[in-house]
XYZ file of C-alpha atoms in Angstrom:
524
model
C 0.171 0.076 -0.087
C 1.615 3.022 -1.073
C 1.270 6.211 0.721
C 2.559 10.097 0.527
C 2.531 12.789 3.258
C 2.472 16.215 2.335
C 2.250 19.775 4.692
C 0.149 22.406 4.077
C 0.378 25.911 5.544
C -2.404 28.444 6.313
C -1.716 31.869 7.309
C -4.397 34.464 8.009
C -5.046 37.892 9.521
C -8.209 39.304 11.083
C -9.286 42.722 12.041
C -6.391 44.306 10.387
C -8.500 47.646 10.737
C -6.391 49.382 8.303
C -2.902 48.958 9.553
C -0.648 49.003 6.972
C 2.255 50.554 8.297
C 4.492 49.426 11.303
C 3.300 52.794 13.207
C 0.905 53.861 15.822
C -0.448 57.241 14.400
C -1.538 58.603 17.689
C 2.288 59.118 18.762
C 3.874 58.408 15.550
C 5.965 56.023 17.174
C 7.289 52.621 15.557
C 5.510 49.535 16.387
C 5.677 45.719 15.671
C 2.131 45.840 13.716
C 0.705 46.145 10.275
C 0.556 44.466 6.854
C 4.106 45.795 5.429
C 5.677 43.149 8.245
C 3.062 40.618 7.608
C 4.009 40.626 3.977
C 7.758 39.660 5.024
C 6.280 36.655 6.894
C 4.115 35.398 4.135
C 7.253 35.707 1.644
C 9.226 33.767 4.063
C 6.596 30.901 4.519
C 6.417 30.542 0.956
C 10.159 30.282 0.444
C 9.867 27.572 3.104
C 6.906 25.636 1.724
C 4.992 25.490 -1.666
C 1.481 24.468 -0.181
C 0.778 28.015 1.394
C -2.774 29.208 1.865
C -3.291 33.285 2.967
C -6.575 34.572 3.939
C -8.271 37.623 5.364
C -10.907 37.131 7.581
C -12.432 40.660 7.187
C -12.308 44.439 9.028
C -9.446 45.150 6.420
C -10.729 48.513 5.132
C -11.413 50.682 8.176
C -9.850 51.624 11.426
C -6.630 54.004 10.944
C -6.152 57.589 10.194
C -4.562 56.270 7.240
C -7.790 54.895 6.049
C -9.933 58.023 7.103
C -7.532 60.079 5.195
C -7.841 57.804 2.099
C -11.544 57.949 2.017
C -11.765 61.877 2.153
C -8.683 62.901 -0.102
C -7.640 59.693 -2.446
C -10.693 57.602 -2.794
C -10.072 58.247 -6.485
C -6.670 56.153 -6.222
C -6.206 52.421 -5.356
C -7.230 51.623 -1.727
C -4.168 50.961 0.049
C -5.145 47.709 1.840
C -6.387 46.338 -1.374
C -3.284 47.469 -2.998
C -1.159 45.649 -0.125
C -3.241 42.556 -0.129
C -2.783 42.354 -4.092
C 0.816 42.587 -3.517
C 1.122 39.953 -1.094
C -1.348 37.940 -3.230
C -4.012 36.605 -0.951
C -6.388 34.010 -2.001
C -9.624 35.172 -0.503
C -10.699 37.629 1.742
C -13.998 37.531 3.769
C -16.471 40.497 4.358
C -16.356 42.002 7.824
C -18.894 44.224 9.303
C -16.598 47.137 9.509
C -16.165 46.730 5.658
C -19.485 49.005 5.436
C -18.328 51.703 7.294
C -17.202 54.472 4.567
C -20.397 53.163 2.635
C -20.975 50.896 -0.305
C -19.258 52.807 -2.756
C -15.818 52.643 -1.044
C -16.498 48.782 -0.335
C -17.556 47.974 -4.120
C -14.365 50.190 -5.496
C -12.165 47.556 -3.134
C -13.729 44.497 -4.410
C -13.441 45.938 -8.064
C -9.701 46.420 -7.414
C -9.029 42.942 -5.561
C -7.041 40.442 -7.369
C -8.977 37.779 -4.974
C -12.184 36.749 -4.562
C -14.186 38.080 -1.309
C -16.249 35.726 0.421
C -19.628 35.930 2.274
C -22.052 33.074 1.748
C -24.850 34.511 4.110
C -24.803 38.017 2.754
C -27.333 37.648 0.030
C -29.454 39.825 -2.764
C -33.062 39.984 -2.724
C -32.796 36.707 -5.060
C -31.189 34.767 -2.315
C -27.897 35.044 -4.267
C -24.505 36.083 -2.502
C -24.210 39.601 -2.739
C -20.560 39.895 -3.020
C -19.999 36.923 -5.544
C -18.885 33.590 -4.006
C -19.676 31.633 -0.955
C -16.727 29.430 -1.543
C -13.919 28.757 -3.472
C -11.803 25.294 -4.341
C -8.004 25.552 -4.141
C -6.083 22.678 -5.632
C -2.702 22.273 -4.960
C 0.239 21.007 -6.549
C 0.311 17.736 -4.817
C -3.310 17.231 -5.615
C -4.923 18.233 -2.299
C -8.273 19.435 -2.941
C -9.029 22.572 -0.476
C -12.319 23.983 0.147
C -12.665 27.893 1.717
C -16.154 29.015 2.686
C -16.775 32.411 4.267
C -19.374 33.657 6.092
C -20.054 37.265 8.264
C -21.687 38.052 11.293
C -25.585 38.483 10.710
C -25.537 41.087 13.100
C -24.807 44.271 11.221
C -28.042 45.526 10.337
C -28.061 46.533 14.579
C -24.764 48.703 13.852
C -24.555 49.580 10.112
C -26.300 52.865 8.344
C -29.359 51.576 6.737
C -28.188 53.219 3.029
C -24.872 51.137 3.821
C -26.112 47.952 3.665
C -29.185 48.665 1.315
C -30.513 45.606 -0.972
C -28.490 42.983 1.342
C -29.974 40.409 3.161
C -27.868 39.322 6.286
C -28.831 35.566 6.899
C -28.081 33.294 9.664
C -24.151 32.529 9.444
C -24.456 29.332 11.337
C -27.609 28.168 9.711
C -26.011 29.172 5.920
C -22.594 27.746 6.816
C -24.207 24.471 7.730
C -25.901 24.549 4.212
C -22.806 25.064 2.433
C -20.474 22.926 4.110
C -23.260 20.056 3.351
C -23.246 21.395 -0.198
C -19.392 21.236 -0.505
C -18.993 17.800 1.080
C -21.435 16.262 -1.276
C -20.721 18.015 -4.877
C -16.930 18.949 -4.467
C -15.639 16.258 -2.271
C -12.828 18.398 -1.014
C -9.834 17.057 1.439
C -9.984 19.800 3.440
C -12.581 21.996 4.546
C -12.116 25.509 5.851
C -14.660 27.945 7.431
C -13.653 31.475 7.582
C -15.973 33.496 9.711
C -15.981 36.980 10.394
C -17.607 36.433 13.837
C -16.430 34.842 17.225
C -17.160 32.331 20.183
C -20.547 33.075 22.005
C -19.345 30.284 24.724
C -16.375 29.357 26.762
C -14.556 27.266 24.798
C -13.817 24.843 27.794
C -16.872 24.691 29.922
C -19.578 25.721 26.775
C -21.233 28.239 29.332
C -22.420 31.355 27.918
C -20.152 34.357 27.764
C -22.330 36.831 26.418
C -25.936 37.394 25.616
C -27.100 34.878 22.828
C -27.985 37.429 20.362
C -26.572 35.253 17.335
C -23.512 38.226 16.932
C -21.251 35.543 17.638
C -21.694 31.622 16.848
C -18.464 30.273 16.406
C -19.068 27.586 19.611
C -22.377 26.464 17.562
C -20.424 26.189 14.350
C -18.188 23.622 15.968
C -20.766 21.402 17.705
C -23.426 21.439 15.251
C -22.074 21.555 12.024
C -20.292 18.489 10.314
C -17.564 18.368 8.294
C -15.601 21.634 8.875
C -11.847 20.701 9.762
C -10.552 24.135 10.357
C -13.035 27.380 11.829
C -10.949 30.790 11.499
C -12.550 33.282 13.586
C -12.331 36.913 14.422
C -14.474 39.800 15.458
C -13.974 39.574 18.774
C -10.154 40.651 18.567
C -9.281 37.843 21.167
C -5.996 35.458 20.544
C -7.190 31.884 20.555
C -5.978 28.423 19.160
C -6.890 25.130 19.662
C -9.669 22.587 19.180
C -13.479 22.581 19.867
C -15.499 19.245 18.975
C -12.220 18.132 16.842
C -12.412 21.591 14.901
C -9.301 23.188 15.086
C -10.096 27.014 15.598
C -7.898 30.186 16.166
C -8.459 33.880 16.389
C -5.545 36.404 15.934
C -6.471 39.353 17.704
C -6.622 42.757 15.789
C -4.722 45.700 14.165
C -2.392 43.129 12.716
C -0.320 42.870 15.812
C -0.379 39.090 15.463
C -1.485 36.497 12.892
C -2.996 33.022 12.493
C -0.211 30.215 11.323
C -2.133 26.466 11.052
C -0.288 23.801 9.943
C -1.802 20.831 8.456
C -0.291 17.195 7.931
C -1.886 15.004 5.341
C -1.255 11.410 4.376
C -2.679 10.044 1.056
C -3.381 6.468 1.657
C -4.834 4.846 -2.128
C -5.613 8.253 -3.587
C -7.516 9.579 -1.087
C -5.781 12.267 1.383
C -6.428 12.178 5.135
C -5.708 14.898 7.990
C -3.283 13.108 10.369
C -2.512 16.288 12.280
C -3.480 19.730 12.506
C -2.002 22.510 14.172
C -2.703 26.207 15.109
C -0.779 29.130 16.786
C -1.591 33.018 16.650
C 2.140 34.482 16.457
C 3.151 38.144 16.948
C 4.482 39.997 13.577
C 7.225 40.834 15.801
C 10.460 42.638 14.862
C 10.660 41.111 11.292
C 11.779 44.225 8.833
C 8.547 45.288 6.832
C 8.787 44.329 3.114
C 10.247 47.178 0.967
C 7.700 46.481 -1.801
C 5.183 47.305 0.386
C 7.003 50.584 1.556
C 7.412 51.861 -1.817
C 3.646 51.372 -2.853
C 2.877 52.871 0.338
C 5.141 56.305 0.234
C 2.951 58.872 -1.918
C 0.019 58.046 0.472
C 1.751 57.863 3.910
C 3.615 61.078 3.130
C 0.407 62.856 2.192
C -1.402 61.278 5.479
C 1.492 62.274 7.695
C 1.139 66.044 6.329
C -3.011 65.693 7.239
C -2.290 64.534 10.426
C 0.252 67.161 11.553
C -2.285 69.953 10.207
C -3.235 72.350 13.555
C -6.814 72.438 13.592
C -7.688 74.321 16.888
C -6.339 75.426 20.201
C -7.828 74.205 24.110
C -7.746 76.739 26.706
C -7.382 74.692 29.851
C -6.620 71.176 30.034
C -8.545 68.904 28.046
C -6.313 65.848 28.372
C -7.055 61.910 29.385
C -4.924 60.833 32.175
C -7.586 58.286 33.695
C -9.909 57.031 30.845
C -12.059 54.938 34.234
C -12.269 58.666 35.770
C -13.551 60.292 32.591
C -16.606 57.807 32.577
C -17.191 58.083 36.704
C -17.180 61.885 36.239
C -17.781 64.599 33.814
C -14.672 65.351 31.703
C -13.942 68.254 29.470
C -13.182 66.170 26.380
C -16.580 64.442 26.794
C -17.922 67.958 27.097
C -16.267 68.875 24.149
C -17.953 65.953 21.934
C -21.308 66.580 23.683
C -21.448 70.099 22.330
C -19.965 69.153 18.856
C -22.976 67.041 18.963
C -25.594 69.573 19.943
C -24.677 72.301 18.018
C -24.183 69.924 14.575
C -27.629 68.749 15.663
C -29.592 71.809 16.854
C -31.460 69.611 19.711
C -30.591 69.963 23.239
C -30.079 66.156 24.626
C -27.003 64.250 23.571
C -25.380 60.818 23.906
C -21.771 59.697 23.524
C -19.009 57.530 24.757
C -15.300 57.669 25.400
C -14.491 55.230 22.545
C -11.410 53.615 23.575
C -9.144 53.506 26.571
C -6.156 54.542 24.348
C -7.937 58.199 24.031
C -5.630 60.676 25.345
C -8.121 63.842 24.925
C -6.748 67.211 23.481
C -3.703 69.045 24.514
C -3.468 72.842 23.959
C -2.878 72.364 20.202
C -5.127 70.296 18.406
C -4.053 68.512 15.068
C -5.980 65.925 13.002
C -4.062 63.158 14.810
C -5.455 64.226 17.478
C -8.773 64.031 16.350
C -8.559 60.944 14.536
C -6.712 59.234 17.667
C -9.590 60.098 19.735
C -12.457 59.543 16.979
C -11.303 56.631 14.760
C -14.867 55.277 13.902
C -16.521 56.875 10.807
C -19.776 57.469 12.676
C -22.431 59.946 11.627
C -24.924 61.560 14.099
C -28.681 60.811 14.125
C -31.290 62.506 16.093
C -34.050 59.955 17.461
C -37.254 60.807 18.964
C -37.815 59.039 22.250
C -40.007 58.734 25.200
C -38.650 59.585 28.627
C -39.299 55.859 29.130
C -36.913 55.025 26.579
C -34.002 57.298 27.872
C -34.641 55.588 31.621
C -34.162 52.129 29.923
C -30.998 53.436 28.246
C -29.596 54.920 30.885
C -30.146 51.899 32.895
C -28.139 49.835 30.183
C -25.570 51.964 30.365
C -25.282 51.852 34.261
C -24.502 47.887 33.690
C -21.117 48.938 33.063
C -19.839 49.548 36.701
C -20.024 47.004 39.506
C -18.497 47.000 43.023
C -15.591 44.929 44.051
C -15.008 43.510 47.330
C -14.223 46.980 48.923
C -17.507 48.520 47.751
C -15.205 50.354 45.215
C -16.774 51.124 41.820
C -14.812 49.559 39.086
C -16.017 48.000 35.546
C -18.271 45.089 35.081
C -16.137 42.341 33.892
C -18.519 41.648 30.797
C -17.517 44.861 29.405
C -13.988 43.546 29.600
C -13.986 40.073 28.461
C -14.237 38.316 25.884
C -14.291 41.482 24.078
C -13.529 45.152 25.406
C -16.605 47.191 25.270
C -15.767 50.472 26.903
C -17.232 52.119 24.019
C -20.915 50.747 24.936
C -20.963 53.175 28.305
C -22.485 55.998 27.238
C -22.852 59.622 28.919
C -25.577 61.954 28.596
C -25.843 65.672 28.089
C -28.960 67.728 28.582
C -30.526 65.734 31.312
C -29.417 65.703 35.123
C -29.091 61.844 36.744
C -27.798 59.855 39.465
C -26.336 56.024 39.103
C -26.299 54.212 42.210
C -24.079 51.223 41.446
C -25.244 49.094 44.546
C -28.489 49.080 43.375
C -29.731 46.066 41.505
C -29.355 46.016 37.430
C -31.943 47.733 36.088
C -32.907 50.264 39.076
C -29.762 51.960 39.549
C -30.498 55.423 38.176
C -32.245 57.921 40.066
C -33.348 61.701 39.896
C -33.589 61.738 36.239
C -34.558 65.744 35.405
C -34.693 67.648 32.220
C -34.671 71.511 32.732
C -35.114 71.264 36.138
C -38.380 68.993 35.738
C -38.718 65.165 36.199
C -38.266 63.298 33.124
C -41.841 62.178 31.672
C -41.858 58.388 30.899
C -45.044 59.529 27.959
C -43.404 62.531 26.846
C -41.224 62.585 23.580
C -37.628 64.040 23.253
C -35.132 64.331 20.659
C -31.724 63.272 21.474
C -28.811 63.110 18.988
C -26.324 60.200 19.166
C -23.824 58.467 16.790
C -25.095 56.135 14.276
C -24.084 52.937 15.603
C -26.198 53.785 18.827
C -28.863 54.746 17.245
C -29.703 51.310 15.245
C -28.999 49.435 18.640
C -25.640 48.983 18.400
C -24.011 47.528 21.968
C -27.575 45.567 22.727
C -29.530 49.381 23.098
C -32.811 47.533 21.907
C -34.820 50.708 23.062
C -33.368 52.880 20.284
C -34.400 50.103 17.388
C -36.889 51.620 15.222
C -37.440 54.880 17.033
C -38.377 57.892 14.692
C -35.578 59.434 12.897
C -35.785 63.201 13.375
C -32.610 64.072 11.520
C -29.893 62.319 10.167
C -26.570 64.514 9.743
C -24.560 63.179 6.483
C -21.245 64.412 7.975
C -18.866 62.007 10.046
C -17.520 63.057 13.487
C -13.845 63.867 12.527
C -15.368 66.202 9.906
C -17.569 67.744 12.446
C -15.091 68.177 15.032
C -12.806 69.870 12.426
C -15.844 72.447 11.365
C -16.236 73.171 14.967
C -12.519 74.071 15.649
C -12.748 76.090 12.189
C -16.090 78.031 13.788
C -14.206 78.668 17.182
C -10.423 77.975 16.718
C -9.984 78.081 20.514
C -12.059 76.135 22.738
C -12.355 76.608 26.733
C -11.936 73.389 28.549
C -15.234 73.451 30.927
C -17.750 70.938 32.393
C -21.752 70.892 33.018
C -21.588 68.482 35.774
C -24.894 66.858 35.038
C -24.427 62.870 36.199
C -22.877 61.577 39.497
C -21.842 57.912 39.866
C -22.565 56.779 43.339
C -21.061 53.200 45.392
């Protein structure tokens, strides 16, 4: 009986979020991240193994000042992230939820420019056909191994994205769709290996199976491993976690975010009587580390990166006083001048008198005395637009109770962050602060009854009265499980993103005083 053994390597990225260059744009300091370094890793792997597959699992084209600048100033040129992936020579990409953030035109241009297929079997058109072309591809390696790669995307996107960015797209259940296509592929294509690339993560603890989040369907990786027969490897993302191992015999991985790490999967297969069988499969998540960035990628990026750096260093305004953030937790427990500034921008842009915002990340440093575009995009990294909703007082009360879930008390009865907002994925952006109303959060009270003394213009908030409230488009669609905002009447949409609105605010006022309106209190 003749047998042959072959080795296959799969390299993949997920949630790169526009990180092409090995740099942190907020400080302009070098960093061990980005696709320029990853390109060197891929080249090295291909020199060592002829059977290398390279994939991207979504959230590729949004997330850095580079990509904001590209969309604002250079969208008539090749998308830098697509240009890099074309030069790396990836085999396929998967649609992520942040692919939609800049609108359908930018996404369609990116797909048109790609020398590789984009996969997402569960995003379909009105006829039920895959909206972005292919649900799966087949790769036949030089040794005769036949590999199927099927892509699916978290179907929770309509809960976050602006409706006009996803018009005409139907979001089918990712797990159910994946089961259908895996069954179809196994029966009709008869591959030797099936790889599912899912822009989504795990909803349960991988060891115990206990739920780790509300079972909304946003993440279904655990269910996919348990309930779908025929998957050899499940590549995941979306949660920005670092994972590798096996669940119910399915090899899984998740390589963090921002191009700091990548997934490396090694498969050993044995051919017995013309049939290939997997005899070993292992997954690692590896830092890109100190490897030198690829010179071809750096040369390709030189023109747009020079333009980007010039744009980032442009002074846009000045702060009179202190608007820097030393401790992000303290900036959430009590009113901070930077949060007051964001509220003021939203109130002026919308013309209403109640506003909702969040401190989007713990890396936000606020504004120093001179504010550049680098400072603006480092603090407000999402291309959110604003929406004015008509809400009842009851809706507002429910939203305040939801945001109050962010806090917990430790063993010393000291206010801290609820662990569910830290793991399995940091969600600090889902704690909102309100302007235009006064309120108190008492953390010792049970969840659902923590908010007290809600007043609007000196009078108690009326549950049946209607109020106009401005917030970003992510929250307005119910993003962050703020279900009370779903399908509420839209009074106004401001079709400029927050970076542009902040820039315009500085153009109008030039110098802004760091001040606060102490309208909320958080107590143990």
